[in-house]
Coordinates of C-alpha atoms in Angstrom, one line a residue:
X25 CA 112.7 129.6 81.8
X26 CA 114.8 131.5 84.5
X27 CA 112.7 130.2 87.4
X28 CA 113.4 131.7 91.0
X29 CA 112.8 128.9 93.3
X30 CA 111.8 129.5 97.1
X31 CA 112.6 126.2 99.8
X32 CA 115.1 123.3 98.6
X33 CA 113.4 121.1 101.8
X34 CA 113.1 117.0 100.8
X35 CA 110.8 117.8 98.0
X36 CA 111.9 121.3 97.1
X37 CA 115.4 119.9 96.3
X38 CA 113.8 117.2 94.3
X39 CA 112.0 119.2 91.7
X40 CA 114.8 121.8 91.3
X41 CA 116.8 118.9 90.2
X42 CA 114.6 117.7 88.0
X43 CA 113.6 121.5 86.4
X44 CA 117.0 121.8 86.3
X45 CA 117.2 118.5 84.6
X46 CA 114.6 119.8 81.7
X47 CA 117.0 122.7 80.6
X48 CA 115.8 125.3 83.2
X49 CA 117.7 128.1 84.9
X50 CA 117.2 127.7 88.4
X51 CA 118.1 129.8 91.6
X52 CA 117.1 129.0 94.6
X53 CA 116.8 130.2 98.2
X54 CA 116.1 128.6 101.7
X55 CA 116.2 130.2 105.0
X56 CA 118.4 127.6 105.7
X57 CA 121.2 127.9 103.3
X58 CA 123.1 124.6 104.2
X59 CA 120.2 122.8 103.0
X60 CA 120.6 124.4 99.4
X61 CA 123.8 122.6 99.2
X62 CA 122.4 119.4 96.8
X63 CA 120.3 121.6 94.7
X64 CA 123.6 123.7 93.9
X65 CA 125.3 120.5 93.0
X66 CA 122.8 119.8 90.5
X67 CA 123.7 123.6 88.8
X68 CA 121.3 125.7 90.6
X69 CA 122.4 129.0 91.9
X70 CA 122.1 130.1 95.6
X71 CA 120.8 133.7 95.9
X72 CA 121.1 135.6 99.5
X73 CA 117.7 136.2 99.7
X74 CA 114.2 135.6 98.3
X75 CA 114.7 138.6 96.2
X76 CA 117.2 138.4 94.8
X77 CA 116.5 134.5 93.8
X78 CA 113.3 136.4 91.7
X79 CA 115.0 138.9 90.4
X80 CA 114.7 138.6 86.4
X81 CA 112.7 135.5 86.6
X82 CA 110.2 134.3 84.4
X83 CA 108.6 132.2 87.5
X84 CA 108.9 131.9 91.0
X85 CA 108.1 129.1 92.9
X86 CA 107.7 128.5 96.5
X87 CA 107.6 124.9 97.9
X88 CA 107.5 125.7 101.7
X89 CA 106.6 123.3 104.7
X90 CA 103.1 124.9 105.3
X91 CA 100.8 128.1 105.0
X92 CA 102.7 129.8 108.4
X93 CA 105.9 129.9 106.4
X94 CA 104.3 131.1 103.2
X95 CA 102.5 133.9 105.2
X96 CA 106.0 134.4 106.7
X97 CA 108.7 134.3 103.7
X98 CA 106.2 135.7 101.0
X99 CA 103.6 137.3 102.6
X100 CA 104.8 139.1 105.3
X101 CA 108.5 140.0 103.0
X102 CA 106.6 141.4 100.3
X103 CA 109.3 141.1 97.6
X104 CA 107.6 139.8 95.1
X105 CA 107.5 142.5 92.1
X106 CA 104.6 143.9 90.1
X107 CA 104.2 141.6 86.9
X108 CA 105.4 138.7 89.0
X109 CA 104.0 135.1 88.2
X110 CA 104.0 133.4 91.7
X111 CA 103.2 129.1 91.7
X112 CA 103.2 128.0 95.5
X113 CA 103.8 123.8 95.5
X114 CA 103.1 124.0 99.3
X115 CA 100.0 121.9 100.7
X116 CA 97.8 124.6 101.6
X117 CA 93.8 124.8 102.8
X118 CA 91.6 126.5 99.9
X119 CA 90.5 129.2 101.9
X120 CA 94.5 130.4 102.3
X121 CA 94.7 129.3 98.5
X122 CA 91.8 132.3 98.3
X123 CA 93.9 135.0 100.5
X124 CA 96.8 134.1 98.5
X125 CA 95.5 134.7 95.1
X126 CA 93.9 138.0 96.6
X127 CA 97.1 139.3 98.1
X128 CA 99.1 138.9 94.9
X129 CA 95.6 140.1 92.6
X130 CA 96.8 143.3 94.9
X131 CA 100.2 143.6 93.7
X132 CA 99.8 142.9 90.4
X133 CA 101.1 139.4 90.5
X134 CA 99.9 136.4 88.7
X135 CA 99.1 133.4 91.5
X136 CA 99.1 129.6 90.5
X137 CA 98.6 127.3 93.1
X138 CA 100.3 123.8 91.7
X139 CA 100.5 121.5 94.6
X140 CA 102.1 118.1 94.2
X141 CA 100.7 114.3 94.9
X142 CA 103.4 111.9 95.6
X143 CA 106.6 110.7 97.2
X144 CA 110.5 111.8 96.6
X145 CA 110.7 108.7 94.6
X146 CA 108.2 109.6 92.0
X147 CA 109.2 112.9 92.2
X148 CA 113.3 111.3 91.4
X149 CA 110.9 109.4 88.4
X150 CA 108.8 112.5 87.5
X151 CA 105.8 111.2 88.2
X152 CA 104.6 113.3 90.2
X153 CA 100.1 114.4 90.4
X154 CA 100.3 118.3 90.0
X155 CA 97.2 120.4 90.0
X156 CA 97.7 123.6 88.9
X157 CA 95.1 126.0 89.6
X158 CA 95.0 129.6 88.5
X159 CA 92.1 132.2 87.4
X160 CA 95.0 133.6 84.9
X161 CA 95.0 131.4 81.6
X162 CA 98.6 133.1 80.7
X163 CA 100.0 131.7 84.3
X164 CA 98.4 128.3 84.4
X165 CA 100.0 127.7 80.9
X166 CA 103.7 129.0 82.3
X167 CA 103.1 126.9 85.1
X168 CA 102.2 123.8 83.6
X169 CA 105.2 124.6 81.4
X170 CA 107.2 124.3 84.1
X171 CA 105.9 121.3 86.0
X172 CA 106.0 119.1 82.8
X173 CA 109.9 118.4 84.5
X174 CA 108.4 116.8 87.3
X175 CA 104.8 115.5 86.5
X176 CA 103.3 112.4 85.3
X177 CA 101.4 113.5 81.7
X178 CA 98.5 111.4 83.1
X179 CA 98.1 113.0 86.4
X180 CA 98.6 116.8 85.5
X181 CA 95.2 118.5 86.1
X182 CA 94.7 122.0 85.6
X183 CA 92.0 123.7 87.5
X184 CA 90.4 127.2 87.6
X185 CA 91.0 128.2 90.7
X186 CA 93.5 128.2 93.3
X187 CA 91.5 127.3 96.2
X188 CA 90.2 124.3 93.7
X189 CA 93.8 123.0 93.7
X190 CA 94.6 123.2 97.1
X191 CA 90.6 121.3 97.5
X192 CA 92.4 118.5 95.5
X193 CA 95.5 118.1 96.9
X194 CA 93.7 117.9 100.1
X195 CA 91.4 114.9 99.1
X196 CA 94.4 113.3 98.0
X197 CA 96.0 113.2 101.3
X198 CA 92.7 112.4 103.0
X199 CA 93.0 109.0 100.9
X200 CA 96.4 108.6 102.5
X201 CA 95.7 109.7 106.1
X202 CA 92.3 107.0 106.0
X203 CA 94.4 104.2 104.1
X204 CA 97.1 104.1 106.2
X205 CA 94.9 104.0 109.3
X206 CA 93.1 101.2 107.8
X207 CA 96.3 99.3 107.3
X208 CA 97.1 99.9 110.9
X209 CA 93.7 99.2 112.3
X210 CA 94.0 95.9 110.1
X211 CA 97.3 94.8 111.4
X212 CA 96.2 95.9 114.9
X213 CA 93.2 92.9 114.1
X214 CA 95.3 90.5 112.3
X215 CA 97.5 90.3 115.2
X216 CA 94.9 89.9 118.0
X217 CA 94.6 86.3 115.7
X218 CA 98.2 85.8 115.8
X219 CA 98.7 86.7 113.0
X220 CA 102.3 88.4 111.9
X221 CA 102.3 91.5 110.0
X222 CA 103.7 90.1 107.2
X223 CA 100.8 87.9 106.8
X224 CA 98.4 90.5 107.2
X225 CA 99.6 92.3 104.5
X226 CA 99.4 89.1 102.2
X227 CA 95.7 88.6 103.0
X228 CA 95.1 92.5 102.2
X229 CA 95.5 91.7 98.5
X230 CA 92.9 92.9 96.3
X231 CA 91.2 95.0 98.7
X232 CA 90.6 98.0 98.8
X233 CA 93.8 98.5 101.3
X234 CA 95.8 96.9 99.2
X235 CA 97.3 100.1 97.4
X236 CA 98.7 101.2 101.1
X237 CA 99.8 97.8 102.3
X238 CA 101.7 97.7 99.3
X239 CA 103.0 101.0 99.5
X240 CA 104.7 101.0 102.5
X241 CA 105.2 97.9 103.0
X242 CA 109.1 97.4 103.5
X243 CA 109.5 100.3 106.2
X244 CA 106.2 98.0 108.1
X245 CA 108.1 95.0 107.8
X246 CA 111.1 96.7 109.3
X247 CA 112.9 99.3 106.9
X248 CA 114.3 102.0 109.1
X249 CA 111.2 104.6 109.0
X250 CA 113.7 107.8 109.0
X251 CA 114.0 107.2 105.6
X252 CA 111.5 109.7 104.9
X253 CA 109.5 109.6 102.0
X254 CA 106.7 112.1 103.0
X255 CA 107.4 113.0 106.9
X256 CA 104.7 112.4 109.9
X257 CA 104.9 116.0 110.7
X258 CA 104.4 117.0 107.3
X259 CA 101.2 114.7 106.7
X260 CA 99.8 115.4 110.8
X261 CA 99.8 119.3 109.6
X262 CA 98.5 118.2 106.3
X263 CA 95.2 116.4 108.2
X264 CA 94.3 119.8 110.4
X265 CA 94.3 121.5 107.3
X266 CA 91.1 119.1 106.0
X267 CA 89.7 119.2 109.6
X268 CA 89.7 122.9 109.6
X269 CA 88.2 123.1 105.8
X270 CA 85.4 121.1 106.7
X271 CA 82.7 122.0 108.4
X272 CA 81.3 118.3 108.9
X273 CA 83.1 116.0 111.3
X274 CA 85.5 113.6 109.6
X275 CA 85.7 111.1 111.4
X276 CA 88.7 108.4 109.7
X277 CA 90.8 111.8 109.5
X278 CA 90.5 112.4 112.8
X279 CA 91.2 108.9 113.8
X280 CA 94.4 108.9 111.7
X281 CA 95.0 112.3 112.9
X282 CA 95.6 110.2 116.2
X283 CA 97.9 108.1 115.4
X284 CA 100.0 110.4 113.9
X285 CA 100.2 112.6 116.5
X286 CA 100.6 109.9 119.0
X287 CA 103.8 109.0 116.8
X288 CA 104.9 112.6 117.1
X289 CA 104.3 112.4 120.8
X290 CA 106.9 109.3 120.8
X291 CA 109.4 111.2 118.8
X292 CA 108.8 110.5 115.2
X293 CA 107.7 113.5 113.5
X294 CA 110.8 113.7 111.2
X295 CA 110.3 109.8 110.4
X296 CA 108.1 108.5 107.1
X297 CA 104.5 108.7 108.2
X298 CA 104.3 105.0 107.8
X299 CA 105.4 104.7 111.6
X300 CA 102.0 104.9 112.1
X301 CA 101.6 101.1 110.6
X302 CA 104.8 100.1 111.5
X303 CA 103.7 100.8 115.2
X304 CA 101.5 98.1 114.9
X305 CA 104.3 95.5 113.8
X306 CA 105.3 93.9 117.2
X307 CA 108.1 91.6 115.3
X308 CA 109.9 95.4 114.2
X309 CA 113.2 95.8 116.7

């Protein structure tokens, strides 16, 4: 396919490479255009503008840092054309999942919502969770197409909806947000015994924090946490979307919430979200 590809940020870069990888023609676009630079040296093209990236595409693809910029760079430009098939990768709430859909229903453009589930190293693996959600059959099958590059067989789901993908990729993140204040609530006990952080990760084994403790364990223990893998600003903005869907308190979100934006506060928004554990390592320099 000639895919038209909108935001080449940590992630976006990563799947253009691997799209690219899968025999895909790729052009892509960013509003900043030095950070299009690794995505041309994998063979994509850079276009001078959102519309003229989708110009004779076969799919466009936005992978943006949240719903403001969608509403900004799609919405708001309008230069998507009639008979358009639009996939947005960008973690979104279901109820702009819904607007979306209804805006392009408007224009005559077919809407897939395909957010991802995973890291940049899974997504270097292609093993990436996609959920592609569409009320177009034709679309959802283009998209999932497409996504094959960059998802794990086992964790492609396709849904009906948009808003049902955007539901998902929430809950996912919810999981991660509540783990990873677990892990820091557990360290935070572990050391009030005197116990190191190391140790406490050892005794977390086979429970039910294990998966987390695991996960991010080297940046806890001490590897440098601007290493991103998935940012604290991006996951913080990813947790107000769930409080805002939800009518019901939720509690361990807000609690990790927190902690994320206390990390923010301290000057580590563009740092791995793990800061939030590794805070809790008093032996990290």
């Amino acid at each position: 396919m000639r895919i038209g590809f909108i935001g080449t940020g940590l992630m976006g870069t990563e799947l253009v490479k691997r799209l690219i990888g899968a025999g895909h023609d790729v052009c892509v676009w960013n509003r900043t255009r030095e950070r299009t630079a690794a995505a041309e040296t994998a063979g994509a093209t850079v276009a001078d503008s959102p519309a003229e990236a989708a110009k004779g595409a076969d799919l466009v693809m936005t992978c943006l840092f949240g719903p403001d910029t969608v509403r900004e760079v799609v919405l708001e430009g309008d230069w998507l054309a009639d008979g358009s098939t639009w996939t947005d990768v960008t973690t979104v709430a279901p109820a702009q999942a819904r607007s979306h859909d209804t805006w392009a229903s408007k224009r005559g453009i077919s809407f897939v919502h395909a957010p991802v589930v995973g890291t940049l190293e899974p997504a270097r693996a292609g093993a990436l969770g996609v959920y592609v959600g569409s009320r177009c059959e034709a679309a959802r099958d283009t998209v999932k197409q497409a996504v094959k590059a960059y998802a794990d067989p086992a964790r492609l789901h396709l849904l009906d909806t948009p808003a049902e993908a955007a539901t998902a990729k929430l809950l996912a993140n919810l999981a991660l947000v509540t783990t990873a204040q677990g892990v820091a609530e557990a360290l935070r006990l572990g050391a009030a015994e005197g116990l190191s952080a190391s140790r406490v990760l050892d005794l977390l084994d086979k429970t039910s924090l294990a998966w987390m403790a695991d996960f991010k364990r080297d940046f806890i223990e001490g590897r440098d946490t601007a290493q991103a893998q998935f940012t604290t600003d991006a996951i913080a903005k990813d947790a107000r979307l769930m409080l805002h869907t939800c009518t019901e308190p939720l509690p361990a979100v807000t609690a990790g919430l927190e902690a994320l934006l206390q990390a923010q506060r301290s000057g580590f928004g563009s740092h791995d979200f793990s800061v939030m554990m590794a805070a809790e390592n008093s032996d990290r320099d």
